[in-house]
Short mmCIF file of C-alpha atoms in Angstrom, two decimals:
data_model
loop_
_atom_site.label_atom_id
_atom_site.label_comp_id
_atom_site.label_asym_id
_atom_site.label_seq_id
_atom_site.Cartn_x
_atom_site.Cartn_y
_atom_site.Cartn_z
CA UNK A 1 82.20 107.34 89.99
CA UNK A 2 84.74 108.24 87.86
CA UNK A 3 86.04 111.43 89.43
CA UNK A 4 87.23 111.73 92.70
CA UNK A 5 84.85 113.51 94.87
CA UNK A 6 85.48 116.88 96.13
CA UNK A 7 84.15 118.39 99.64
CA UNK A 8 82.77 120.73 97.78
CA UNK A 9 80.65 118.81 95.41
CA UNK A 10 79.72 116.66 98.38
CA UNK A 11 78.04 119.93 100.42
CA UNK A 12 76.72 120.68 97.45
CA UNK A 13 75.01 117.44 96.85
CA UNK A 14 73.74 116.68 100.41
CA UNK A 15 70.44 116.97 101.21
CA UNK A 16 68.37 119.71 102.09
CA UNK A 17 68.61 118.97 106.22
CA UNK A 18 71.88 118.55 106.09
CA UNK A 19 72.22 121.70 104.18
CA UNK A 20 70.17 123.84 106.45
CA UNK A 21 72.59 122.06 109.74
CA UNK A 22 75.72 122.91 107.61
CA UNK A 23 74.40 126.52 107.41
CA UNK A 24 73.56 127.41 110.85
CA UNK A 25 76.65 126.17 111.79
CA UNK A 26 78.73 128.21 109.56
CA UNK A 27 76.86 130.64 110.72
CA UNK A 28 77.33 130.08 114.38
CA UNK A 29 81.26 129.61 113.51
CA UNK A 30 81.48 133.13 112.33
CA UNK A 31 79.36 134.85 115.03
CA UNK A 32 81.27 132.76 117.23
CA UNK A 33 84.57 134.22 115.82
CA UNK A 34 83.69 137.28 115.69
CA UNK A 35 83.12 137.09 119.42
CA UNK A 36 86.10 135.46 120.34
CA UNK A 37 88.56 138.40 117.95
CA UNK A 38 86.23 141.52 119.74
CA UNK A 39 86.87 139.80 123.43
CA UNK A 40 90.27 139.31 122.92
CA UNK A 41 90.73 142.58 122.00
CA UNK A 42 88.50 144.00 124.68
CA UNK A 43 89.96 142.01 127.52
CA UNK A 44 93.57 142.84 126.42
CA UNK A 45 92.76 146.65 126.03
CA UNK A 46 90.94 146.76 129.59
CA UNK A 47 93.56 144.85 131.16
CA UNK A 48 96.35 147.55 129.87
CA UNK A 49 94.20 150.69 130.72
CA UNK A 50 93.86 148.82 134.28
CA UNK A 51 97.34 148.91 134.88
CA UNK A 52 98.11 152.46 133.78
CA UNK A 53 95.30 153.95 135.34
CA UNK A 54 96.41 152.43 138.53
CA UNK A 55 100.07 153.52 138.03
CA UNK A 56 98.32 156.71 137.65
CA UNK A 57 96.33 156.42 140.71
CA UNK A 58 99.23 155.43 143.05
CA UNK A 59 101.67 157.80 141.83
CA UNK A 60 100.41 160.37 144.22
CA UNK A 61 98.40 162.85 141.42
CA UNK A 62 95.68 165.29 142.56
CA UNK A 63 92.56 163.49 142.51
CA UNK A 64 90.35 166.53 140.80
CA UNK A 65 93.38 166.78 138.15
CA UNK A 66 92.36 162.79 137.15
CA UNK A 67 89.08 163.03 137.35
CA UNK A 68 89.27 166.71 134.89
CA UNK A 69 90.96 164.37 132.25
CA UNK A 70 88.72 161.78 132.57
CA UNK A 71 86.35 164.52 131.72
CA UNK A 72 88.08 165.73 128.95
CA UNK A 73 88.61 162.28 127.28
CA UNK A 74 84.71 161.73 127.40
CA UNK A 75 84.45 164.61 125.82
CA UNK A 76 86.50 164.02 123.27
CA UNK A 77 84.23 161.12 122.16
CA UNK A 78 87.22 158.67 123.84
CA UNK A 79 85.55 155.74 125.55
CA UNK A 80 86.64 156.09 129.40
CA UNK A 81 86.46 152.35 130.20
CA UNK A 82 87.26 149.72 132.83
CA UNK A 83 88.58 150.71 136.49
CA UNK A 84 88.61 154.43 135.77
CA UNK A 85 84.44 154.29 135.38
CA UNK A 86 84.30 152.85 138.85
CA UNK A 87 86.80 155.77 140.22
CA UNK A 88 84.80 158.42 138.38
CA UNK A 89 81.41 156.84 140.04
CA UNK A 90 82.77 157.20 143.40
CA UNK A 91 84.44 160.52 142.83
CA UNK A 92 81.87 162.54 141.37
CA UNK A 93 79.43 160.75 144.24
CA UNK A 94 81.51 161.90 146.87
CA UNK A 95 82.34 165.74 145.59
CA UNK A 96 78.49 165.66 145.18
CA UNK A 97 77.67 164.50 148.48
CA UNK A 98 80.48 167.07 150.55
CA UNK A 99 79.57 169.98 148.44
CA UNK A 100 75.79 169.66 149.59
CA UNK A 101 77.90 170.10 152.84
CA UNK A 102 76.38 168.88 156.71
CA UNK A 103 76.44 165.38 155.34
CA UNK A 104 77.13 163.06 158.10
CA UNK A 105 80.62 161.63 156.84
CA UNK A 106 79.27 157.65 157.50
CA UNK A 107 76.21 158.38 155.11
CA UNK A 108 78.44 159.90 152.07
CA UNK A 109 80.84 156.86 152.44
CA UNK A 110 77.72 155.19 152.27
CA UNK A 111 76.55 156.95 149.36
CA UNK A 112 79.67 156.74 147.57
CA UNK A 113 80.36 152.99 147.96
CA UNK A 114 76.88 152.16 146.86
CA UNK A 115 78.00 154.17 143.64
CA UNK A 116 81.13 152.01 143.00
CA UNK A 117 79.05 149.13 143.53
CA UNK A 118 76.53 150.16 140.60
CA UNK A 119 79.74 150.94 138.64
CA UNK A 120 81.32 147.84 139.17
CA UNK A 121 77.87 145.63 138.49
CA UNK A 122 78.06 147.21 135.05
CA UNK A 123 82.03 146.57 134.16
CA UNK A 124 81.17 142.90 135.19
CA UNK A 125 78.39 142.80 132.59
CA UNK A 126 80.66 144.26 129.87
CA UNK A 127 83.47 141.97 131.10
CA UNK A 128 81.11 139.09 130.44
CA UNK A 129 79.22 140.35 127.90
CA UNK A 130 79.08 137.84 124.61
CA UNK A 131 80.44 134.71 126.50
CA UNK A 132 77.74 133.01 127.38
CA UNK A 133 77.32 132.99 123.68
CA UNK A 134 80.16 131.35 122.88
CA UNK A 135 79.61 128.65 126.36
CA UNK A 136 76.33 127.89 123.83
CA UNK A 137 77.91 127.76 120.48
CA UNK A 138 80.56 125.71 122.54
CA UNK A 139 78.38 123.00 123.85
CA UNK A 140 75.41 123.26 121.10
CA UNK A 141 76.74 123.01 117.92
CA UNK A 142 78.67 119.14 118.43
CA UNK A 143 75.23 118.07 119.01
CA UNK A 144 73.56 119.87 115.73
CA UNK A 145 76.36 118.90 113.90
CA UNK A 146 75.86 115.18 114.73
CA UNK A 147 71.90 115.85 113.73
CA UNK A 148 73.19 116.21 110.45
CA UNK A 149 75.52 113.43 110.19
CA UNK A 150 72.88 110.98 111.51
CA UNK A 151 69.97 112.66 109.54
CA UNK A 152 72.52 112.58 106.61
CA UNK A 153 73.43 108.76 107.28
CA UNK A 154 69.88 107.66 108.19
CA UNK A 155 69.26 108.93 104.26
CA UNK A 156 71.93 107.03 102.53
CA UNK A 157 71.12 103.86 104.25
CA UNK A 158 67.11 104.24 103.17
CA UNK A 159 68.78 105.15 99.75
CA UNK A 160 69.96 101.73 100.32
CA UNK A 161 67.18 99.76 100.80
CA UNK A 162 66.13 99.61 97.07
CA UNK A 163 69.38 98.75 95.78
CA UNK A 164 69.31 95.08 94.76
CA UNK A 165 73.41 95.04 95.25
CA UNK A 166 75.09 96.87 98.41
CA UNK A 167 78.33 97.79 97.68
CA UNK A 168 80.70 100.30 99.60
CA UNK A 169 80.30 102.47 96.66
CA UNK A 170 76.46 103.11 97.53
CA UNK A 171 77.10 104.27 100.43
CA UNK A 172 80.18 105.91 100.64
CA UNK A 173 79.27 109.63 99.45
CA UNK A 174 76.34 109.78 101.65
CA UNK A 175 78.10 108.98 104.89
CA UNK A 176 81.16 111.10 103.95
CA UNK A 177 78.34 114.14 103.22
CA UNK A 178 76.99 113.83 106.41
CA UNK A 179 80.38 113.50 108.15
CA UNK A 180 81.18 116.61 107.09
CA UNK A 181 78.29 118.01 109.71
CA UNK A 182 79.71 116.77 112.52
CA UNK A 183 83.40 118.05 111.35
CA UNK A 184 81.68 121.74 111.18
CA UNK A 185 80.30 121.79 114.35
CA UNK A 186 83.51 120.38 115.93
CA UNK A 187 84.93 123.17 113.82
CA UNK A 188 83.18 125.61 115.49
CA UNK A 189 82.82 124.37 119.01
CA UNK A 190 86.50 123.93 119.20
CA UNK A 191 87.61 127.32 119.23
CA UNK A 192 84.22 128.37 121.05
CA UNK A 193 85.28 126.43 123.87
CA UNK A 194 88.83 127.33 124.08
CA UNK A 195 87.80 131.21 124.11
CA UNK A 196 84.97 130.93 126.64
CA UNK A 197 87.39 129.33 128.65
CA UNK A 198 90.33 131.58 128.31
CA UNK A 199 87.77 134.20 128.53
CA UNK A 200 86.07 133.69 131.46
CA UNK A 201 89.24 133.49 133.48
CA UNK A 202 90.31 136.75 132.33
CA UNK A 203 87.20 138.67 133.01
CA UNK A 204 87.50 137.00 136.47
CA UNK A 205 91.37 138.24 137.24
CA UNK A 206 89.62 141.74 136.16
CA UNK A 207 86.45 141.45 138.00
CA UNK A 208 88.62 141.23 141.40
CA UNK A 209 91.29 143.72 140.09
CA UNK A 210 88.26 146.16 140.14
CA UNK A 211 87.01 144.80 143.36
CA UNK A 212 90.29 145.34 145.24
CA UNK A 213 90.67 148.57 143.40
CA UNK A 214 86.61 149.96 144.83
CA UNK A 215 87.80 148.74 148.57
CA UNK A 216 91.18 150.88 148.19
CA UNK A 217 89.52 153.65 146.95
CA UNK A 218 87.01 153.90 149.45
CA UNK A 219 89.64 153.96 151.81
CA UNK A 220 91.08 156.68 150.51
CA UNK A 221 88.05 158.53 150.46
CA UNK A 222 87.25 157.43 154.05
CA UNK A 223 90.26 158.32 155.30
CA UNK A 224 89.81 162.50 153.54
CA UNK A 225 86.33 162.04 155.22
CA UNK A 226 87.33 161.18 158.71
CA UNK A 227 90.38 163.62 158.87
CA UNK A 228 88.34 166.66 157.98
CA UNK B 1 82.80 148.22 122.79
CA UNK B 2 85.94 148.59 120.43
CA UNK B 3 86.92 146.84 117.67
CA UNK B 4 83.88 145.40 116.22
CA UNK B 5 84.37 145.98 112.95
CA UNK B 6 88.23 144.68 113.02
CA UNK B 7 86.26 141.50 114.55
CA UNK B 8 83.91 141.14 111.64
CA UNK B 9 86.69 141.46 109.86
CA UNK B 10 88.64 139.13 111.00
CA UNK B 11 86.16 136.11 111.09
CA UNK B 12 85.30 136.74 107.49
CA UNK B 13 88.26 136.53 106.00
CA UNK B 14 88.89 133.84 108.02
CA UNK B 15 85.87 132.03 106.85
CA UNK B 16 86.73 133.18 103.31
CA UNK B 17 89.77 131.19 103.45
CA UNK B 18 88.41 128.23 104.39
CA UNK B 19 86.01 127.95 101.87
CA UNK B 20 88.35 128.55 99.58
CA UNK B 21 90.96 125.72 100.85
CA UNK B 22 88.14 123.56 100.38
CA UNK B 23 86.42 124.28 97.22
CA UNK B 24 89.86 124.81 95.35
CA UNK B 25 92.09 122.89 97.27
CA UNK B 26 90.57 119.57 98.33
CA UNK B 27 91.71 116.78 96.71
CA UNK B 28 92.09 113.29 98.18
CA UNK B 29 96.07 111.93 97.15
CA UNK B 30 95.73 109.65 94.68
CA UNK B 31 97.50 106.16 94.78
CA UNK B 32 99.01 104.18 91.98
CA UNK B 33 98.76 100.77 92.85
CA UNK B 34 100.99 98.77 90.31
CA UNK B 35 100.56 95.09 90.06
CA UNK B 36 103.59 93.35 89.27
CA UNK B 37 103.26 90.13 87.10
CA UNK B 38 104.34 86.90 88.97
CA UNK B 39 106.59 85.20 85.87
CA UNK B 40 109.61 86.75 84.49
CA UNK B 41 109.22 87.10 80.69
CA UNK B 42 112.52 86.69 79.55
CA UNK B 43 114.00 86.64 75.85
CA UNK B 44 116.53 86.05 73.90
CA UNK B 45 117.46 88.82 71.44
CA UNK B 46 120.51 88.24 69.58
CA UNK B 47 121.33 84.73 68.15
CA UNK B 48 125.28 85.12 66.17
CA UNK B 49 124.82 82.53 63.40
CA UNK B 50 128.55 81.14 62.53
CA UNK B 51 130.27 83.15 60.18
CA UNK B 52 129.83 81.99 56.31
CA UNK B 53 133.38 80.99 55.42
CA UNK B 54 135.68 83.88 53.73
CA UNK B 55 135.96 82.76 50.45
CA UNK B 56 137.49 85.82 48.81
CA UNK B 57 140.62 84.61 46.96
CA UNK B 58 142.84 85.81 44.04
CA UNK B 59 140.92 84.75 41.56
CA UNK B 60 143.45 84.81 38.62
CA UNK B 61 146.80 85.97 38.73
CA UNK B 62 148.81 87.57 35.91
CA UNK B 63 149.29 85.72 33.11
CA UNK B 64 153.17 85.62 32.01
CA UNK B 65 154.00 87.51 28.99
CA UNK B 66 154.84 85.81 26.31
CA UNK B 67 158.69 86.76 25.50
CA UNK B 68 159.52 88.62 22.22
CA UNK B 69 161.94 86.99 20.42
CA UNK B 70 164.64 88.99 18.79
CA UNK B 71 166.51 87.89 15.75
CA UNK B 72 169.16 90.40 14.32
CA UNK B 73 170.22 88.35 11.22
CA UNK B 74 167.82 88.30 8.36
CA UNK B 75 169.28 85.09 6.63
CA UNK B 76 168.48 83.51 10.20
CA UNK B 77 165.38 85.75 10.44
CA UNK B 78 163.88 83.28 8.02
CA UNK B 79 165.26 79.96 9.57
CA UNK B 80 164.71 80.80 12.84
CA UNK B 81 161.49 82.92 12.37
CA UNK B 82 160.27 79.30 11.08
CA UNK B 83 161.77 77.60 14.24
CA UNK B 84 160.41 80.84 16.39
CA UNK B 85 157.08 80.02 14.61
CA UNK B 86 157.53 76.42 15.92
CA UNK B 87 158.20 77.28 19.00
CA UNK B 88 155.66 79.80 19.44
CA UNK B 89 153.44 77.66 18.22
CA UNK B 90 154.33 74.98 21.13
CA UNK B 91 154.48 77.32 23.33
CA UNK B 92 150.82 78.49 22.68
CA UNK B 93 149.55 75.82 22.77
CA UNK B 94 151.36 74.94 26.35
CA UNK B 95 150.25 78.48 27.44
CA UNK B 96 146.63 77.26 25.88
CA UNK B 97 146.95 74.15 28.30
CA UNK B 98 147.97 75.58 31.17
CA UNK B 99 145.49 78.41 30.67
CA UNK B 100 142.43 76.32 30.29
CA UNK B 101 143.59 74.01 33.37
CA UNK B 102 143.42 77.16 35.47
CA UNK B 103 139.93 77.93 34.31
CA UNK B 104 139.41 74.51 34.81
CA UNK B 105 140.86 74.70 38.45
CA UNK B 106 139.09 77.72 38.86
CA UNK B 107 135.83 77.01 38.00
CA UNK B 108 136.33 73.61 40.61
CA UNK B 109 137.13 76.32 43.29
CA UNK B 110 134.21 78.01 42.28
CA UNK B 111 132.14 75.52 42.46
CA UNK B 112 133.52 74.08 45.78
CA UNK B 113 132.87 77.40 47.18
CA UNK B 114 129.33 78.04 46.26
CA UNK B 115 128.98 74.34 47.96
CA UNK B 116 129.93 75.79 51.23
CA UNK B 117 127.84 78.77 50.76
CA UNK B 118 124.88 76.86 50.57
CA UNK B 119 126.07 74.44 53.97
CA UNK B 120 126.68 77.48 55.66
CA UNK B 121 122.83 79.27 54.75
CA UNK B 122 121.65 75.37 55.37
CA UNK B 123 122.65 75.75 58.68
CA UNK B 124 121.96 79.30 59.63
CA UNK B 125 118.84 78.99 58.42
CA UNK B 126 118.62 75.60 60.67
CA UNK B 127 119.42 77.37 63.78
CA UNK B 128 116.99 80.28 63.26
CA UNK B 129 114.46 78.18 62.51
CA UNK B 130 115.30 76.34 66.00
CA UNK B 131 115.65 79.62 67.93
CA UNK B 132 112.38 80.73 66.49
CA UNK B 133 110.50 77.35 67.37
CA UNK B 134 112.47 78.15 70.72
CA UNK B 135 110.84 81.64 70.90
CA UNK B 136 107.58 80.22 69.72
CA UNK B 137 107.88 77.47 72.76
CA UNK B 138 108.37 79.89 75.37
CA UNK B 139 105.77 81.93 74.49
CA UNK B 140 103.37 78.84 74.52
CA UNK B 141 104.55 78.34 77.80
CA UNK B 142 104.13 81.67 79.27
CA UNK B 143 100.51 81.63 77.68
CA UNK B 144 99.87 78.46 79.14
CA UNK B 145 100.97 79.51 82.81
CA UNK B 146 98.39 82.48 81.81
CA UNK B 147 95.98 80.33 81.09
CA UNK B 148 96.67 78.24 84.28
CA UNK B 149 95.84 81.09 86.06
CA UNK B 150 93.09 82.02 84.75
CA UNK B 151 91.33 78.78 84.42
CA UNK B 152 92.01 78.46 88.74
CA UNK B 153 90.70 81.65 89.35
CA UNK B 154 87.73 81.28 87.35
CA UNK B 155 86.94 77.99 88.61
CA UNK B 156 87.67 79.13 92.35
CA UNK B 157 84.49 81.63 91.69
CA UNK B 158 82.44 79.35 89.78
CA UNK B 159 83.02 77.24 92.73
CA UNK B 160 82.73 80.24 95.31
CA UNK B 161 79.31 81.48 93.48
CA UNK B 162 77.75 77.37 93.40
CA UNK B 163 78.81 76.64 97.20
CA UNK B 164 77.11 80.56 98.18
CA UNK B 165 74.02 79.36 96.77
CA UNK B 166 73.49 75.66 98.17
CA UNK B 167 71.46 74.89 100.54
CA UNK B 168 72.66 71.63 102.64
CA UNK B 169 70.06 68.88 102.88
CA UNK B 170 69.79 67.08 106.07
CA UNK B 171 71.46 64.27 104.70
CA UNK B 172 75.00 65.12 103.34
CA UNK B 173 77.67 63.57 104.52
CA UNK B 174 81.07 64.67 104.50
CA UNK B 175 82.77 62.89 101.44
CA UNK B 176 80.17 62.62 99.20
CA UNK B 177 80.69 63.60 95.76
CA UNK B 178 78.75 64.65 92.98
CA UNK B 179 80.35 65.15 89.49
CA UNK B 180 78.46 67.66 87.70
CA UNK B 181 78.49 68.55 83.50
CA UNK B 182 77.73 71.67 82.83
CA UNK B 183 77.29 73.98 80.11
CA UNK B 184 77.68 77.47 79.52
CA UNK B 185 77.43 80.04 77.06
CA UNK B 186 79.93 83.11 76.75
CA UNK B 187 77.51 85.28 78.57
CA UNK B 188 78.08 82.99 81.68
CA UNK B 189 74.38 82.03 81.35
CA UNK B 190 73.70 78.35 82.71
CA UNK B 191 72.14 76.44 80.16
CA UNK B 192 72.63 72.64 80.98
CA UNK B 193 73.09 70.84 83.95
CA UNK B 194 73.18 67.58 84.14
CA UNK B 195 74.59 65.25 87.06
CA UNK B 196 77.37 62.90 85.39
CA UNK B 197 78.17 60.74 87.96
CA UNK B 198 75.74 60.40 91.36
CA UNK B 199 76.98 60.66 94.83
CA UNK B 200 74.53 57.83 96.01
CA UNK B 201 72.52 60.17 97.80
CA UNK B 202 69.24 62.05 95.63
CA UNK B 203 68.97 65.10 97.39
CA UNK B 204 72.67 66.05 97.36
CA UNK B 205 72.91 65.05 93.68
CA UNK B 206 69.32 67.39 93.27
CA UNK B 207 71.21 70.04 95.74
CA UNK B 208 73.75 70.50 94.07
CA UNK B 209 71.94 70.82 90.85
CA UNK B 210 69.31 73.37 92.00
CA UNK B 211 72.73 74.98 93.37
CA UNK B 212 73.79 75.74 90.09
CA UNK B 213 70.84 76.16 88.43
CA UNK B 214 69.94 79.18 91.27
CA UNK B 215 73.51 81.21 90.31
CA UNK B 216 71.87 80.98 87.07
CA UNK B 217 74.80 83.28 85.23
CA UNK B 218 78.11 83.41 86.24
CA UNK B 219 78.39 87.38 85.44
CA UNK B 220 82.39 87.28 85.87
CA UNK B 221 82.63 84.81 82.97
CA UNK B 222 81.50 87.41 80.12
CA UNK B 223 84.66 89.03 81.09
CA UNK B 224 86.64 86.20 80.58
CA UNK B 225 84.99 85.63 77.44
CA UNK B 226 85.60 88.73 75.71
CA UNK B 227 88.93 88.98 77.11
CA UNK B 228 90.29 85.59 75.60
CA UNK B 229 87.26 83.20 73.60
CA UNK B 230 89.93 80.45 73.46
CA UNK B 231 90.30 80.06 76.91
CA UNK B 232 86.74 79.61 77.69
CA UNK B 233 85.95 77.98 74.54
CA UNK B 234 88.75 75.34 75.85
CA UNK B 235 87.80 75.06 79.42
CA UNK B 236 84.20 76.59 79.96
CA UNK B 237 81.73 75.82 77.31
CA UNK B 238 81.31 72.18 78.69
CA UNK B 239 83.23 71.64 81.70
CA UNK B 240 82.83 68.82 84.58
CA UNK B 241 83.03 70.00 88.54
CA UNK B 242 83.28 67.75 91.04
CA UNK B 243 81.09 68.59 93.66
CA UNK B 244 82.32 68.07 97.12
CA UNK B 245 82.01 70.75 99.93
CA UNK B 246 84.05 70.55 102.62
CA UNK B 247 82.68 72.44 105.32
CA UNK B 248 80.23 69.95 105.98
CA UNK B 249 80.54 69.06 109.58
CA UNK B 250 78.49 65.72 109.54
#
C-alpha cells in the first residue's frame, strides 16, 4: 500500500453487499431530494396563493366575479390550487343547490359544507403527499447503512482469519469501505429528517388555514341563505 | 404538482457534485514526519596554517660602475695608463672580491631561506595532518555513538522477541541468571545456542534455551545486516546475553 487510498477506489473495491447497500441508498438520497426541492416549492407556492386569495376574498369582491376567474384560469390549463379549490367546492355546491330552487336553506348548507369537507380531505392529501416517504428514508436508511458497514466489517475480519500476521494494515481498507455505508445513509437520512420535519409543520399551519378558511366561508354562505 | 422537473433537477446535480468531490477531490493530507538526529555533527572547515615567512628580498643591487679614467697628456698617458693599468688591475680584483663575497653572501641567504621554507611546510603539513587525524577522530566518534545506538536497540528486540517467547517454569526465581552464547547468521537465523554459564536451576537454563531456539530468526536483524555488516559482524555473529527476566514475581 503504496498509494494513498481514495474513497473512490475504496467503493469501488468493496464487496458486492456493500455495493448493492451503497446503491439503494444513493438511490434513496436522490428520491429523497427530489422530494424535499418539489415540497419546498409546493408548500411555499400554496402558502403565497393562500394569502392572496384570501386578501382577495376579504376585500369585499363579487363572489360570481371570483369564482368566473377561477374558471377562466382552469381553463387556461393554470392549476387552481390550495384554499381557492375548497371555495370553488362550496360555491359551485351552493349555486347548484339554490338554482334547483325550494331547497330547504338547512339542507343546502348541509350540502355545501359536506362539499368543502371533500375538498379539504383532498388538499390535506396533497399537503402531505410524499412525506411519509421521506419519515421512511429518514428513519430506514441509518439502519441499511449500518447493514453495510457491519456486513462490510464482518468480511474484513474473516479476511483476517487466514492471515498468519494481523497488522492494522489488514484491516484498515475493509473497515474504512464499509464505513463509508453508514456515512451514506447518515447522508441521506439527515436531510430526510430535517425536511419531514420542517414539512410536516408547514402542511399543518396550512391544513388549519384551510380549516378556518371552510368555517368562514360557510358563514358567509349561511348568512346569504338565512337573509333571503 | 409543480415543479417536478426543477426537483429532479435539482437533486441530480446535486448528486453529480458529490460524486465528483469525491472521485476527483478526495485526498487524505499527507504528513511529513521529519526525524531529527539526536547528536550535533559539527565540523571544522577552515584550518589558517601560519603564514610561510616573506622571503622576497633585493636580491642583488647595482653593481658600481667602474670610473673611467681620463688622462689628457699623452707623455703621462703612457706613465699613468701603466699606473691606471695598476690600479685597475687592483681595483678588479677588489671589485672581483667583493663581488664573489656577495654571491657568497647571497647564496648563504639563499640557502638560509630555503631552510625556513622547508620548517614552515614541516609544520603546516604537521598541523594538517593533526586536524585531519582530528577530523578522522570525530568521525570515529560519531560512528561509534551510531553504533551505540544501534547495538541497544537491536539488543532491546532480541531481548523483547526471547522474553515474548518464554514460557516460565514453575521454578524460577527472581534473580536467577542464565548467560547464554549464541550465534547468528546475517539472515537473523538462530543457529547455535548454547548455555555458557548455568543459573543453578535446569529448567530455567533449558527455558531459556527453548526460548531462543522458538524465535528461531530474528527477522529485524537482516536489516541491520545489510544496512552495516560491520556492526553485526562486531556485535551479532557470536554474542553472549545474560538472561535474567525481571517480571518474575516469585
Amino acid at each position: 500500500m503504496t498509494e494513498q487510498l481514495s474513497l473512490w477506489t475504496l467503493v469501488v473495491g468493496a464487496t458486492v453487499p456493500v455495493q448493492l447497500v451503497m446503491l439503494i441508498l444513493l438511490g434513496a438520497s436522490i428520491v429523497s431530494w427530489v422530494m424535499i426541492v418539489q415540497r419546498g416549492l409546493y408548500i411555499r407556492q400554496t402558502g403565497i396563493e393562500l394569502r392572496k386569495f384570501e386578501g382577495t376574498f376579504w376585500s369585499g369582491v363579487d363572489l360570481n366575479e371570483l369564482f368566473r376567474s377561477g374558471n377562466n384560469r382552469l381553463n387556461k390549463d393554470n392549476m387552481v390550487d390550495g384554499v381557492e379549490n375548497l371555495f370553488r367546492a362550496g360555491f359551485r355546491e351552493f349555486n347548484r343547490l339554490s338554482q334547483g330552487g325550494g331547497t330547504d336553506p338547512d339542507a343546502l348548507m348541509e350540502g355545501v359544507e359536506r362539499a368543502m369537507r371533500v375538498a379539504l380531505s383532498r388538499e390535506e392529501e396533497k399537503l402531505n403527499r410524499h412525506l411519509p416517504f421521506l419519515a421512511s428514508v429518514a428513519s430506514v436508511s441509518p439502519y441499511i447503512g449500518l447493514f453495510g458497514t457491519v456486513w462490510g466489517i464482518m468480511h474484513s475480519f474473516r479476511g483476517l482469519a487466514n492471515v498468519q500476521q494481523a497488522t492494522l494494515a489488514t484491516v484498515a481498507p475493509g473497515i474504512s469501505e464499509a464505513l463509508i455505508a453508514t456515512a451514506m445513509g447518515l447522508f441521506a437520512a439527515i436531510p430526510a429528517v430535517l425536511a419531514y420535519n420542517r414539512f410536516s409543520a408547514n402542511a399543518d399551519v396550512l391544513y388549519n388555514a384551510y380549516e378556518t378558511f371552510s368555517d368562514e366561508f360557510s358563514s358567509v354562505l349561511h348568512r346569504r341563505v338565512h337573509s333571503n | 404538482m409543480p415543479g417536478y422537473s426543477a426537483a429532479i433537477f435539482c437533486s441530480l446535480t446535486l448528486h453529480g457534485l458529490l460524486l465528483a468531490v469525491v472521485i476527483i477531490g478526495w485526498t487524505p493530507s499527507k504528513k511529513e514526519v521529519q526525524v531529527r538526529p539526536r547528536y550535533i555533527q559539527a565540523t571544522l572547515l577552515q584550518v589558517k596554517p601560519p603564514k610561510a615567512p616573506v622571503t622576497k628580498k633585493q636580491a642583488t643591487k647595482k653593481q658600481v660602475k667602474p670610473k673611467a679614467v681620463d688622462n689628457k697628456q699623452k707623455e703621462l698617458a703612457a706613465k699613468k695608463r701603466a699606473a691606471a693599468k695598476k690600479l685597475e688591475e687592483s681595483k678588479r680584483l677588489t671589485r672581483l672580491r667583493k663581488e664573489k663575497k656577495q654571491k657568497q653572501e647571497l647564496a648563504k641567504k639563499e640557502r638560509l631561506r630555503q631552510e625556513r621554507e622547508k620548517a614552515a611546510e614541516a609544520l603546516r603539513r604537521q598541523q594538517e595532518q593533526a586536524f585531519a587525524e582530528a577530523l578522522d577522530d570525530e568521525e570515529k566518534y560519531i560512528t561509534a555513538e551510531q553504533d551505540e545506538q544501534l547495538i541497544g536497540s537491536y539488543s532491546a528486540y532480541i531481548r523483547d522477541r526471547i522474553v515474548n517467547n518464554w514460557s516460565r517454569p514453575p521454578s524460577a526465581r527472581r534473580g536467577m541468571e542464565v548467560v547464554l552464547s549464541i550465534q547468528l547468521v546475517p539472515t537473523g537465523r538462530v543457529i547455535a545456542v548454547a548455555v555458557e554459564k548455568s543459573s543453578g536451576n535446569d529448567a530455567f537454563d533449558r527455558s531459556a534455551e527453548q526460548a531462543v531456539y522458538k524465535v528461531e530468526r530474528f527477522e529485524k536483524l537482516q536489516d541491520l545486516s545489510q544496512a552495516s555488516p560491520r556492526v553485526f559482524e562486531d556485535t551479532f555473529r557470536h554474542f553472549k546475553l545474560i538472561f535474567t527476566p525481571d517480571d518474575l514475581r516469585l
